[in-house]
Amino acid sequence: MATSVLLGSLLIMACNDNDDRVPPDPVPLPEVVAFTQPNLYPEGVQYDAKNSRFLVGSQTAGTVGFVQDDGSYTALSSDAALVSSIGMHLDDSRNRLLVAVSDPGYNKQRTLGTTLRKLARLVILNRDNGQLVRSVDLGGLSSAPNHFANDIAVDGQGNAYVTDSFAPVIYKVDPLGVATIFLENSRLGAPAGAFGLNGIVFHPDGYLLVAKSNEGALFKIPLANPSSFTRVTTSQNLQAADGLLLQDNNTLQVVTNSQAKVYRLTTTDAWANATTSGTFTTQPQYPTTLARREGADSYVLYSNLNALQANQQPPVAQFSIVKVKF
């Protein structure tokens, strides 16, 4: 009997000790992840939660790499199909990284007269090891003289939609790699030398939201009937709109690189209209695209592409991925 009482007392004490324990505070996310890789000039960024790292491309090096919170950079893929890596999309459930590839002439080792300002390609890599899964030509589908694959969205069935900034075209690539023109319309065009279609996201209600940089416009494009697309009415000037991130069904984040701003837009009528509900002012280092990390937190990439376009010497060596705060 005494033994039972003693054991009971010990159990109560143990329970009390456990109840008194305070769980450790979660490790806060970094405000800035800075990394050094001379002449990299990344344009696209995604967060790979499975491997706890940011994925970044390069307009100059023909690589896709990853950056960890300590600022270390490691090349993940240098496949020959990567000329200049622009927008990226991490298709988490299918374990693949989709990369929009173009040739603006900044990769001196891989640019060619036949591809300069004419290349639009979708490259699909294994997310974990960077191995090439598939390379799909897109520019050959359209008779437009110039092409620039810019950004990618993926729907629930695994179809990829790729914008072309130099042609009024959105391409569709099915899970087997079959490419078609999803939408081609002169209203989506831009003057020669200007960037038209840019950032793109898939909305789970069955449509795409697409930014048009030169016009500062946002379009809603139904998957079932893309030719019936409409312009979203916004009071905000979205000139130089670049990357998009759908925070939730009614909230969209938009990067505007020459404005050095990230705008948060909100809708109450399924993206017929949108109002500005927040603004984050970035450093003037040509912010391009956004990555979602751990819930609602987002990060914006400072690409410094303005320095690349100006042929700054020596080239920029340090780049930053910065937490967005509205």
Coordinates of N, CA, C and O in Angstrom, one line a residue, residues 10 14 34 48-49 55 61-62 73 84 104-105 133 142 192 198 200-201 206 219 232 234 278 282 311 316 318 325:
L10 N 4.7 10.3 -6.9 CA 5.7 10.6 -7.9 C 5.1 11.0 -9.3 O 5.5 11.9 -10.0
A14 N 5.4 14.5 -11.3 CA 5.9 14.5 -12.7 C 5.0 15.3 -13.6 O 5.4 16.1 -14.4
A34 N 20.8 37.8 -46.8 CA 21.8 38.4 -47.7 C 22.8 37.3 -48.1 O 23.3 36.5 -47.3
D48 N 11.6 26.8 -50.7 CA 11.5 25.3 -50.6 C 11.5 24.9 -49.1 O 12.5 24.7 -48.5
A49 N 10.3 24.8 -48.6 CA 10.1 24.5 -47.2 C 10.6 23.1 -46.9 O 11.2 22.8 -45.8
L55 N 15.2 29.2 -53.4 CA 15.7 28.8 -54.7 C 15.8 30.1 -55.5 O 14.8 30.9 -55.5
A61 N 24.4 33.6 -65.3 CA 25.2 32.4 -65.0 C 24.7 31.1 -65.5 O 25.4 30.1 -65.5
G62 N 23.5 31.0 -66.0 CA 22.9 29.8 -66.5 C 22.8 28.7 -65.4 O 23.0 27.5 -65.6
Y73 N 25.3 30.2 -50.5 CA 24.8 30.0 -51.9 C 25.4 28.7 -52.4 O 26.6 28.6 -52.4
S84 N 19.1 32.2 -69.5 CA 18.9 33.1 -68.5 C 17.6 32.7 -67.8 O 16.5 32.6 -68.4
P104 N 18.1 37.3 -72.9 CA 18.2 38.8 -73.1 C 19.6 39.2 -73.4 O 19.9 40.4 -73.6
G105 N 20.5 38.2 -73.5 CA 21.9 38.5 -73.9 C 22.9 38.7 -72.8 O 24.1 39.0 -73.0
V133 N 14.3 17.4 -65.8 CA 13.1 16.5 -66.1 C 12.7 16.7 -67.5 O 12.4 15.7 -68.2
S142 N 4.5 30.5 -81.7 CA 3.9 31.7 -82.1 C 4.8 32.3 -83.2 O 6.0 32.2 -83.3
A192 N 7.7 47.4 -79.2 CA 9.0 46.8 -79.3 C 10.0 47.3 -78.2 O 10.1 48.5 -78.0
N198 N 3.8 39.7 -67.7 CA 4.8 39.5 -66.7 C 4.4 38.5 -65.7 O 4.2 37.3 -66.0
I200 N 2.3 36.1 -63.1 CA 1.1 35.3 -63.3 C 0.9 34.4 -62.1 O 1.8 33.8 -61.5
V201 N -0.4 34.3 -61.6 CA -0.7 33.3 -60.6 C -2.0 32.6 -60.9 O -2.9 33.2 -61.7
G206 N -10.5 29.0 -60.6 CA -10.5 28.7 -62.0 C -10.1 29.7 -63.0 O -10.6 29.7 -64.1
F219 N -4.9 41.6 -65.3 CA -6.0 40.9 -66.0 C -6.5 39.7 -65.3 O -5.6 39.0 -64.7
V232 N -8.8 44.0 -64.4 CA -9.2 44.3 -63.1 C -9.1 45.8 -62.9 O -8.1 46.4 -63.2
T234 N -8.4 48.8 -60.8 CA -7.6 49.2 -59.7 C -7.4 50.7 -59.6 O -7.3 51.3 -60.7
G278 N -2.3 47.8 -48.5 CA -1.0 47.9 -47.9 C 0.1 48.2 -48.9 O 0.0 47.8 -50.1
T282 N 10.5 49.1 -50.8 CA 11.8 48.3 -50.8 C 12.9 49.3 -51.0 O 12.8 50.5 -51.2
N311 N 25.3 47.9 -67.1 CA 26.6 47.4 -67.2 C 27.5 47.9 -66.2 O 28.7 48.3 -66.4
V316 N 27.5 43.7 -59.4 CA 27.0 43.5 -58.0 C 27.4 42.1 -57.5 O 27.3 41.1 -58.2
Q318 N 26.6 41.2 -53.9 CA 25.7 40.8 -52.8 C 24.2 41.1 -53.2 O 23.9 42.2 -53.7
K325 N 6.8 43.7 -45.1 CA 6.1 44.1 -44.0 C 5.1 45.2 -44.5 O 5.6 46.3 -44.9

